[in-house]
Coordinates of C-alpha atoms in Angstrom, one line a residue:
X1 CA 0.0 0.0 0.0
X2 CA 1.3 3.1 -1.0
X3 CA 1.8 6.6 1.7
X4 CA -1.1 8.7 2.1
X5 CA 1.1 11.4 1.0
X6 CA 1.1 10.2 -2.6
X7 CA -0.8 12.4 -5.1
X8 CA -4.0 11.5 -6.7
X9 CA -6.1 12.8 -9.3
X10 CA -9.7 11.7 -8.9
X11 CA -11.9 12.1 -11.8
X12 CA -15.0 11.0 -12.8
X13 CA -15.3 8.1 -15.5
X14 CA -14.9 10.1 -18.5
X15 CA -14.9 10.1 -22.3
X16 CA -11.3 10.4 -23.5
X17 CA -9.6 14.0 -24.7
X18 CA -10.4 17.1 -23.8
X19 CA -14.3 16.4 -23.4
X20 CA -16.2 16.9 -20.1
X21 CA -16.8 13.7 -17.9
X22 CA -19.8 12.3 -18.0
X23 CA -21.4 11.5 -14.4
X24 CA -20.7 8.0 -13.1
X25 CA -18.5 7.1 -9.7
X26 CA -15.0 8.0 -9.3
X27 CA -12.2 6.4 -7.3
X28 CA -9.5 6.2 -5.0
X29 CA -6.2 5.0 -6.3
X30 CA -3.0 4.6 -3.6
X31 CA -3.6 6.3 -0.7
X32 CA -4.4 4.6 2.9
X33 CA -7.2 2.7 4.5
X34 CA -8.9 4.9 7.4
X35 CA -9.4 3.7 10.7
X36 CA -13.0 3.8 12.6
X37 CA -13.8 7.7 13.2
X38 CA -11.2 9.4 11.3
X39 CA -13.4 11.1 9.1
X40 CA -16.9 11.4 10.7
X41 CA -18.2 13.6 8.2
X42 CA -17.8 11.0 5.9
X43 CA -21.7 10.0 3.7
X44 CA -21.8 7.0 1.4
X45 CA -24.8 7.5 -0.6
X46 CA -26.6 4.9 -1.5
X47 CA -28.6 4.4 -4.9
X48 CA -30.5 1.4 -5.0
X49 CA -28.9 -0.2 -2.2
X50 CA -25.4 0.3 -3.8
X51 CA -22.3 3.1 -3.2
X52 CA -23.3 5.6 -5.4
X53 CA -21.4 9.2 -4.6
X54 CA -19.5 10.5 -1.5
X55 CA -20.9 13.4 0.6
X56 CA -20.3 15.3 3.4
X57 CA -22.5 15.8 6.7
X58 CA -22.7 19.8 7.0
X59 CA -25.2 19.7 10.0
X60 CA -27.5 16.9 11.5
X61 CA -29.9 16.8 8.8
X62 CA -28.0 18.1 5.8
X63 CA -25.3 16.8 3.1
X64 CA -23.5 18.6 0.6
X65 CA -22.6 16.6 -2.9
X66 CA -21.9 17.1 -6.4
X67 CA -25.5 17.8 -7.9
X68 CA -24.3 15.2 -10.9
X69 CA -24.8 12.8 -8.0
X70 CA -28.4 13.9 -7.6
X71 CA -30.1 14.9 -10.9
X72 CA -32.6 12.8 -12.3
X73 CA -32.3 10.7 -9.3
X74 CA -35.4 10.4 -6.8
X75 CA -34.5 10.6 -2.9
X76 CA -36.5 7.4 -2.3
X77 CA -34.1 5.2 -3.9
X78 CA -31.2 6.7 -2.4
X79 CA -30.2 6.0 1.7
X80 CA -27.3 8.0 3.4
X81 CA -24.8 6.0 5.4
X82 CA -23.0 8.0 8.0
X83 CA -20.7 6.9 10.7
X84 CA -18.7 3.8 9.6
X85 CA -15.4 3.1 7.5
X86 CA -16.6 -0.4 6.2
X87 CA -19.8 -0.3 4.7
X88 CA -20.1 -3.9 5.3
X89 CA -19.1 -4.0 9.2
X90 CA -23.1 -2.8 9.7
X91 CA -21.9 0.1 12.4
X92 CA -23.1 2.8 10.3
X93 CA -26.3 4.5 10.7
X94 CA -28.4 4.7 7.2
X95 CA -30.4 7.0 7.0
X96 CA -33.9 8.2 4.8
X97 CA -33.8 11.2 2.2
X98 CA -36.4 14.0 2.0
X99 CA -35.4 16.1 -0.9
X100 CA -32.8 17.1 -2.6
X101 CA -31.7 20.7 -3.2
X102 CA -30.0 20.9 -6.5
X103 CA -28.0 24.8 -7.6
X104 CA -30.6 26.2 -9.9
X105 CA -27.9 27.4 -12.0
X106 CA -25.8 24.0 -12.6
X107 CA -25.0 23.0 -15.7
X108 CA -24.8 19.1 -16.7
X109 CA -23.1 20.0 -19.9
X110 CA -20.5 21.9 -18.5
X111 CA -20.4 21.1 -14.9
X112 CA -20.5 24.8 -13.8
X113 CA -22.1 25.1 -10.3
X114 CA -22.0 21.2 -9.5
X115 CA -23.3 21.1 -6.0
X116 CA -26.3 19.5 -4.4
X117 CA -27.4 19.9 -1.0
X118 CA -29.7 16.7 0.8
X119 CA -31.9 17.1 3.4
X120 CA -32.3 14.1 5.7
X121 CA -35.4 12.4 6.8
X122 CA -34.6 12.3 10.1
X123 CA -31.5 13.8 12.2
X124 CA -28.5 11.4 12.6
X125 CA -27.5 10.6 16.1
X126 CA -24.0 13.2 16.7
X127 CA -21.0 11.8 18.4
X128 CA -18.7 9.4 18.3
X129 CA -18.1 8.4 14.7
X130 CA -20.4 11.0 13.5
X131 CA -19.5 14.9 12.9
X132 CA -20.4 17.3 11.2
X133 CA -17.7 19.3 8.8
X134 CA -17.0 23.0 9.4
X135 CA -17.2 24.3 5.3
X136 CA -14.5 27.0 4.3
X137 CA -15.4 30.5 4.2
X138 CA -16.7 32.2 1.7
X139 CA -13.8 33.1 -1.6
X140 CA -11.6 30.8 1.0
X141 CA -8.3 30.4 -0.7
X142 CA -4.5 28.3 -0.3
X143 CA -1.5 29.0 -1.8
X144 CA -0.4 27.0 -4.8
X145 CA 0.6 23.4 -3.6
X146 CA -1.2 23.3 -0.5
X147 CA -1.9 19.4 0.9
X148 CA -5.9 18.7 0.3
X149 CA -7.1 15.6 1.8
X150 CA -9.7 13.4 -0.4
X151 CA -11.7 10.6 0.9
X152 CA -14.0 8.2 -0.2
X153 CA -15.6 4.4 -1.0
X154 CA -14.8 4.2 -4.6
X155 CA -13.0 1.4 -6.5
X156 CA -9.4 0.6 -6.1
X157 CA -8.4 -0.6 -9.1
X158 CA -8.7 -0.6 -13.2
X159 CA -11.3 -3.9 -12.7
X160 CA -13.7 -1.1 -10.3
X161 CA -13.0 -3.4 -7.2
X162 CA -15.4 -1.6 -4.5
X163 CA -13.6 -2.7 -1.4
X164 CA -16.4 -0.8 0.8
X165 CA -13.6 0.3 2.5
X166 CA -13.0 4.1 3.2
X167 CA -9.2 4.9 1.7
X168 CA -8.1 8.2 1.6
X169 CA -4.8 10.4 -0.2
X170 CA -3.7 13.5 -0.7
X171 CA -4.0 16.0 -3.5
X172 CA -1.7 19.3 -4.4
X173 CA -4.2 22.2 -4.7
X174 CA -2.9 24.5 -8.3
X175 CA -2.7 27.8 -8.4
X176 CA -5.0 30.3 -10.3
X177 CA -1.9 30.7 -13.1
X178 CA -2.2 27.1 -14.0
X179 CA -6.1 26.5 -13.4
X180 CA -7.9 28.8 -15.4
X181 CA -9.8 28.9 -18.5
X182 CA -7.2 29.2 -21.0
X183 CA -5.0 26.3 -19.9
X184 CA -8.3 24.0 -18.9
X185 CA -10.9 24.8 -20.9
X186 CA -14.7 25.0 -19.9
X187 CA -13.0 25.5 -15.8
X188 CA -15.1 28.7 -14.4
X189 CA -14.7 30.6 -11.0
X190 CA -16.8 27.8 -9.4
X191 CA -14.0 25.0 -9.9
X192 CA -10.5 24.3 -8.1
X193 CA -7.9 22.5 -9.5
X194 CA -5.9 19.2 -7.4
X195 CA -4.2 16.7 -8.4
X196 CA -0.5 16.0 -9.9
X197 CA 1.2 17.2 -13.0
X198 CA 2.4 13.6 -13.8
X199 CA -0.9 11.8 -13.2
X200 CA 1.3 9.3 -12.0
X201 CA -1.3 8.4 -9.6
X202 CA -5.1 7.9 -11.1
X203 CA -8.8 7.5 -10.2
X204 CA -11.5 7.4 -12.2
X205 CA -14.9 5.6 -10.3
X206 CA -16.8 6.0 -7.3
X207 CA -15.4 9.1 -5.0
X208 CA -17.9 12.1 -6.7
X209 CA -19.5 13.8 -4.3
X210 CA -16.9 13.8 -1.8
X211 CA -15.1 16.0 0.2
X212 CA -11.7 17.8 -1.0
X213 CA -10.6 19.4 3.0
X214 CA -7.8 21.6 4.1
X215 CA -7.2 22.3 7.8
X216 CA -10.5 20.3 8.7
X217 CA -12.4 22.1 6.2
X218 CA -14.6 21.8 3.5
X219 CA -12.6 23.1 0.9
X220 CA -14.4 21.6 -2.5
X221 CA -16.6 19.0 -3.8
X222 CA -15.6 15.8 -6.1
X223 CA -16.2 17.0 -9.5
X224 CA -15.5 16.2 -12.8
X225 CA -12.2 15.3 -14.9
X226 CA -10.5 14.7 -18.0
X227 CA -9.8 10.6 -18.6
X228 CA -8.1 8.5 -15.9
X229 CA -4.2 9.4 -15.2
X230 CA -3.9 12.0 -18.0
X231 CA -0.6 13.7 -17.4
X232 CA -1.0 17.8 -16.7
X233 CA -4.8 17.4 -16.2
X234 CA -5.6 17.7 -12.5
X235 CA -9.5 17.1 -11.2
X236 CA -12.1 19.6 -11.0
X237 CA -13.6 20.0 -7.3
X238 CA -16.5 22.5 -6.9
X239 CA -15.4 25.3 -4.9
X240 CA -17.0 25.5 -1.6
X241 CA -16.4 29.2 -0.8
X242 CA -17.8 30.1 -4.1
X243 CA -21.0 28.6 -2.9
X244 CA -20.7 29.5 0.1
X245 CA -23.5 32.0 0.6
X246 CA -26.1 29.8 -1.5
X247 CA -25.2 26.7 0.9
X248 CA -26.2 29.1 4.0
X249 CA -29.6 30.3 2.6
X250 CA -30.5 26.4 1.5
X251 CA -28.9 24.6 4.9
X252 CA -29.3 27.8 7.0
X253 CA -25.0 26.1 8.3

């Protein structure tokens, strides 16, 4: 198993070249299994009774995802997990869905604005292996190669081995003179940039949703990529603080 200080670039399972991803799972590659409790804010969502997207728990009754990981879907077939790191040890609590708030404004062509917001049936029980995420300020920002932390369930390997098993990694934020619109086309105010030049280190199914943190924050949202690997293209993440005042009128956190 490889150091958790290894870079990955997590991407959704895309169309090859320079086209958009479409909107399946994305994946941790490398990285480190993480124990009981280490990330409580940690959401499996569920579709149909399988791992569908990541999330993060924002208060007791509210998530924040990618909205690809929402449209077109109905809350009644999806459950939120909270609480575990093995999604087959049964310590989790899983929990109903009431609604889904999707941006208004997000764009499934181009991504833009790719955030969701769920609210819960019920309120999960705090504590313990359960907590909620404090989300990054509004137009938050970090200095060019700052360490991100991603986790998620996703596959493990080119075969899309779910191991139900949270892993986690870390990912080197890029600065504003490398992610922008002329060297990554389609890339808009809303997205951040993390990965490594090299794409030495890949994912590409199962991770979307989930939460890109710095300092214990919610920093950005599993996006959207270009293929699995590609060397100089880093993932998109939806930036949090960009967001930021639209997740307070919808969550009231």
């Amino acid at each position: 198993m490889s150091s958790a200080y290894n870079v990955i670039v997590l991407l959704l399972l895309a169309a090859f070249g320079n086209v958009v991803c479409g909107v399946d799972e994305s994946r941790i590659i490398g990285g480190q299994f993480a124990s009981q409790g280490q990330f409580p804010h940690q959401v499996s969502l569920q579709l149909n009774g399988r791992h569908h997207c990541g999330g993060s728990l924002i208060s007791d009754t509210m998530i924040v995802t990618a909205a690809h990981c929402t449209k077109g879907q109905s809350p009644s077939q999806m459950m939120a997990v909270v609480g575990t790191n093995d999604l087959n040890a049964g310590n989790g609590q899983t929990m109903g869905i009431a609604q889904f708030i999707i941006h208004p404004q997000y764009n499934s062509q181009s991504q833009d604005f790719d955030m969701s917001l769920i609210r819960l049936s019920s309120p999960v029980m705090m504590g313990g292996a359960v907590k909620t995420i404090q989300l990054a300020d509004a137009d938050a920002n970090y200095e060019a190669d700052t360490m991100a932390t991603i986790s998620g369930f996703g596959a493990i390997n080119q075969n899309l081995q779910l191991p139900n098993r949270l892993k986690f990694a870390k990912v080197q934020l890029w600065s504003r003179d490398f992610c922008n619109a002329q060297n990554i086309p389609g890339l808009t105010d809303r997205m951040i940039c993390a990965g490594h030049p090299s794409g030495q280190v890949s994912s590409c199914q199962g991770d979307s949703g989930g939460p890109l943190t710095v300092d214990g924050k919610l920093f950005g949202v599993v996006s959207w990529g270009f293929g699995c690997g590609a060397k100089g293209r880093p993932a998109m993440y939806t930036y949090v603080g960009a967001l930021r005042s639209w997740i307070k009128q919808n969550a009231n956190v």
